Amino acid sequence: MSDSIVINTTKKRRVWEVDFIRGFCMLFVIWDHLMYDFGMIFLFDFSTPVGQAIGRFAREYWYSGIRAATHDYFVGAFVVVSGLSTVFSKNNWIKALKVFAAAMAVTLATHVATETGMVSGVVINYGVLHMLATCGIVYCVLKALRVPDWMIFVLGVAALTLGFYFESVNLREPIGLIFLFENMSARGWSPGDFFPLMPWLGWFLLGAVLGGLLYKDKSTRLGFVNEKFVAPVTFVGRHSLLFYLLSQGIGVALLFLLVTLGWL
């Protein structure tokens, strides 16, 4: 009797719930960017009733209690999931450097847009992408030094504590690097978007530890769900960096074109 060879052709399912949370948060980010573009950058450039109405609505939203109450929760969830996702990445160094490259592209684009007079007040020297890239690099260094997960957890809590403390004292000038903590000088240095490294590094590190606990086998915990019903959101989550860049770049460029042509 000849030996039979059994080949397992079962395709491993993606952890869709992680993609879903990341995608849902990214949709909020895209919405937030659109509201900023309409209500802050182009508010006084609209020449049509429709454009002016959307601009007023966007500005009211930007200063509303709804945004104030939800913004940090969505960003926090995205940062935690970004940390959690390190458990699935084949090479976290490459992933972090890709985000860093995208962050530098955003910085260059916002400087060019400002210098050419296309828009004003949108320079991003240290925004959410810069913060996420730094978090990723810090995590890679910690893993390269073989720092245990319990110590990464302690460092995460310390980063949260320091970040929230210095945020509460309303610093006018930076302590150490300008992007380390929340401070008024940094808001002028990066007016278009600014996310201090702390406390966000803490959420990223805690997410990384959580990922190691929940997804050691890198398998979904909600396999009973039909992923077709959440496919549009998980698609955004799988390509969140691309959607972020499109919402930043194409959104502003398209609005600028529409305003210039007098269509908004």
C-alpha positions as MATLAB code, in Angstrom:
seq = 'MSDSIVINTTKKRRVWEVDFIRGFCMLFVIWDHLMYDFGMIFLFDFSTPVGQAIGRFAREYWYSGIRAATHDYFVGAFVVVSGLSTVFSKNNWIKALKVFAAAMAVTLATHVATETGMVSGVVINYGVLHMLATCGIVYCVLKALRVPDWMIFVLGVAALTLGFYFESVNLREPIGLIFLFENMSARGWSPGDFFPLMPWLGWFLLGAVLGGLLYKDKSTRLGFVNEKFVAPVTFVGRHSLLFYLLSQGIGVALLFLLVTLGWL';
ca = [
       0.000    0.000    0.000;
       1.415    3.376   -0.992;
       1.569    6.208    1.488;
      -0.934    8.974    0.876;
       0.007   12.605    1.191;
      -2.594   14.974    2.553;
      -2.149   18.583    1.561;
      -3.917   21.216    3.653;
      -5.245   23.804    1.250;
      -7.359   25.662    3.805;
      -6.698   29.363    3.547;
      -6.170   31.058    6.879;
      -8.775   33.740    7.512;
      -7.779   37.301    8.291;
      -8.542   38.641   11.718;
     -11.423   40.667   10.337;
     -12.384   42.343   13.620;
      -9.041   44.154   13.735;
      -9.468   45.362   10.158;
     -13.033   46.433   10.993;
     -12.073   48.565   14.001;
      -9.205   50.140   12.082;
     -11.451   50.785    9.069;
     -14.267   52.239   11.165;
     -11.840   54.604   12.885;
     -10.328   55.561    9.519;
     -13.773   56.483    8.180;
     -14.107   58.845   11.136;
     -10.687   60.315   10.320;
     -11.725   60.892    6.699;
     -14.946   62.572    7.872;
     -12.951   64.713   10.317;
     -10.539   65.783    7.577;
     -13.389   66.755    5.272;
     -14.978   68.851    8.004;
     -11.649   70.584    8.614;
     -11.178   71.261    4.920;
     -14.699   72.653    4.476;
     -14.990   74.507    7.770;
     -11.469   75.773    8.393;
      -9.394   75.927    5.213;
     -11.933   76.911    2.546;
     -14.765   78.403    4.626;
     -14.384   81.940    3.238;
     -13.552   80.835   -0.314;
     -16.901   79.265   -1.213;
     -18.934   81.276   -3.740;
     -22.065   79.140   -4.005;
     -24.899   78.723   -1.475;
     -24.216   74.985   -1.304;
     -20.527   75.459   -0.548;
     -21.228   78.137    2.035;
     -23.868   75.986    3.746;
     -21.543   72.987    3.924;
     -18.766   75.243    5.201;
     -20.938   76.609    8.021;
     -22.069   73.119    8.983;
     -18.474   71.868    8.976;
     -17.281   74.731   11.160;
     -20.095   74.186   13.648;
     -19.235   70.499   13.779;
     -15.535   71.238   14.274;
     -16.241   73.218   17.448;
     -19.154   71.051   18.602;
     -19.404   69.012   21.760;
     -19.970   65.902   19.646;
     -16.517   66.138   18.089;
     -14.912   67.061   21.407;
     -16.498   64.025   23.049;
     -15.664   61.479   20.338;
     -12.441   62.548   18.618;
      -9.893   61.225   21.106;
     -11.781   57.942   21.524;
     -11.636   57.216   17.802;
      -7.975   58.190   17.568;
      -7.186   56.217   20.711;
      -8.898   53.111   19.328;
      -6.935   53.469   16.082;
      -3.628   53.769   17.952;
      -4.409   50.763   20.174;
      -5.309   48.679   17.112;
      -2.113   49.851   15.391;
      -0.149   48.524   18.348;
      -2.194   45.338   18.422;
      -1.514   44.790   14.717;
       2.221   44.405   15.352;
       1.534   40.767   16.239;
       0.390   40.109   12.651;
       3.164   41.943   10.821;
       5.949   39.933    9.200;
       8.381   42.831    9.625;
       7.472   45.689   11.940;
      10.598   47.646   10.967;
       9.488   47.832    7.341;
       5.962   48.702    8.409;
       7.156   51.552   10.644;
       9.482   52.913    7.963;
       6.653   52.889    5.409;
       4.525   54.973    7.758;
       7.501   57.283    8.363;
       7.975   57.747    4.605;
       4.276   58.572    4.240;
       4.568   61.054    7.109;
       7.480   62.797    5.404;
       5.459   62.966    2.189;
       2.626   64.673    4.084;
       5.085   67.153    5.605;
       6.558   67.972    2.191;
       3.136   68.325    0.564;
       1.795   70.652    3.259;
       4.904   72.844    3.077;
       4.595   73.070   -0.712;
       0.873   73.873   -0.481;
       1.600   76.633    2.028;
       4.590   78.124    0.196;
       2.722   78.241   -3.123;
      -0.245   79.999   -1.514;
      -2.645   77.170   -2.284;
      -3.761   77.012    1.347;
      -2.510   78.371    4.666;
      -2.149   76.987    8.175;
      -1.954   73.349    7.103;
       1.733   72.562    7.681;
       2.090   69.181    9.383;
       5.523   68.655   10.901;
       4.416   66.036   13.417;
       0.938   64.657   12.892;
      -0.704   61.307   13.490;
       1.460   59.478   10.922;
       4.665   60.840   12.450;
       3.450   59.756   15.876;
       2.507   56.256   14.682;
       5.845   55.844   12.884;
       7.732   56.866   16.028;
       5.651   54.459   18.116;
       6.406   51.653   15.673;
      10.138   52.377   15.744;
      10.194   52.551   19.553;
       8.389   49.201   19.707;
      10.850   47.636   17.252;
      13.781   48.861   19.358;
      12.211   47.428   22.512;
      11.711   44.033   20.844;
      15.242   44.095   19.420;
      16.522   44.643   22.975;
      14.376   41.666   24.060;
      12.400   43.759   26.539;
       9.725   41.459   28.040;
       6.045   42.191   27.532;
       5.465   43.011   31.191;
       8.091   45.756   30.962;
       6.535   47.061   27.728;
       3.245   47.225   29.645;
       4.922   49.238   32.432;
       6.485   51.593   29.868;
       3.073   52.037   28.245;
       1.462   53.011   31.541;
       4.362   55.403   32.253;
       3.956   57.048   28.835;
       0.226   57.520   29.460;
       0.821   58.971   32.916;
       3.474   61.443   31.759;
       1.484   62.443   28.700;
      -1.734   63.110   30.581;
       0.126   65.016   33.305;
       1.919   67.406   30.961;
      -1.283   67.810   28.940;
      -3.053   68.965   32.089;
      -0.485   71.651   32.992;
      -0.831   73.467   29.630;
       2.834   73.786   28.720;
       3.736   76.867   26.711;
       7.223   75.661   25.791;
       8.354   72.088   25.068;
      10.173   69.881   27.532;
      12.892   68.100   25.590;
      11.922   67.389   21.995;
       9.123   69.626   20.740;
       6.920   66.669   19.797;
       7.352   64.776   23.073;
       4.454   66.320   25.026;
       1.494   68.580   24.338;
       2.609   72.246   24.306;
       1.538   75.520   22.716;
       4.783   75.988   20.776;
       4.247   72.668   18.999;
       0.766   73.774   17.893;
       2.371   76.702   16.089;
       5.153   74.515   14.698;
       2.704   71.927   13.308;
      -0.615   73.800   12.952;
      -2.260   71.440   10.457;
      -2.090   68.442   12.761;
      -0.183   67.638   15.940;
      -0.134   64.470   18.021;
       2.495   64.433   20.776;
       4.351   61.175   21.240;
       3.035   60.930   24.770;
       0.457   59.825   25.822;
      -0.179   58.112   22.455;
       2.928   55.925   22.714;
       1.352   54.443   25.830;
      -1.781   53.367   23.970;
       0.337   51.860   21.189;
       2.460   49.819   23.596;
      -0.574   48.616   25.536;
      -2.157   47.600   22.235;
       0.953   45.616   21.335;
       0.839   43.769   24.647;
      -2.897   43.137   24.214;
      -2.298   41.729   20.738;
       0.196   39.236   22.102;
      -2.346   38.072   24.684;
      -5.415   37.870   22.426;
      -3.919   36.703   19.140;
      -1.010   34.408   19.874;
      -2.259   32.066   17.157;
      -3.051   35.001   14.829;
      -6.605   33.746   14.297;
      -9.908   35.590   14.452;
     -11.933   35.379   17.644;
     -15.173   36.031   15.764;
     -15.054   33.384   13.067;
     -18.817   32.874   13.156;
     -19.422   36.253   11.488;
     -19.997   36.367    7.729;
     -17.266   38.745    6.627;
     -19.185   39.763    3.502;
     -21.410   41.963    5.663;
     -18.456   43.999    6.914;
     -16.304   43.840    3.769;
     -16.483   47.565    2.840;
     -15.235   48.625    6.282;
     -12.587   45.904    6.545;
     -11.328   46.892    3.079;
     -10.716   50.420    4.372;
      -9.014   48.925    7.421;
      -6.664   46.780    5.340;
      -5.619   49.844    3.320;
      -5.873   52.485    6.034;
      -2.587   54.218    5.161;
      -3.658   54.664    1.544;
      -7.072   56.003    2.543;
      -5.461   58.417    4.991;
      -3.144   59.823    2.335;
      -5.979   60.117   -0.188;
      -8.206   61.930    2.294;
      -5.382   64.356    3.101;
      -4.057   65.027   -0.385;
      -6.832   64.492   -2.902;
      -9.460   65.992   -0.600;
      -7.702   69.342   -0.348;
      -6.669   69.359   -4.021;
     -10.211   68.584   -5.188;
     -11.757   71.261   -2.994;
      -9.172   73.775   -4.207;
     -10.069   72.942   -7.830;
     -13.822   73.204   -7.211;
     -13.439   76.524   -5.398;
     -11.133   77.894   -8.111;
     -13.635   76.935  -10.824;
     -16.451   78.514   -8.817;
     -18.377   75.278   -8.494;
     -18.500   75.463   -4.690;
];
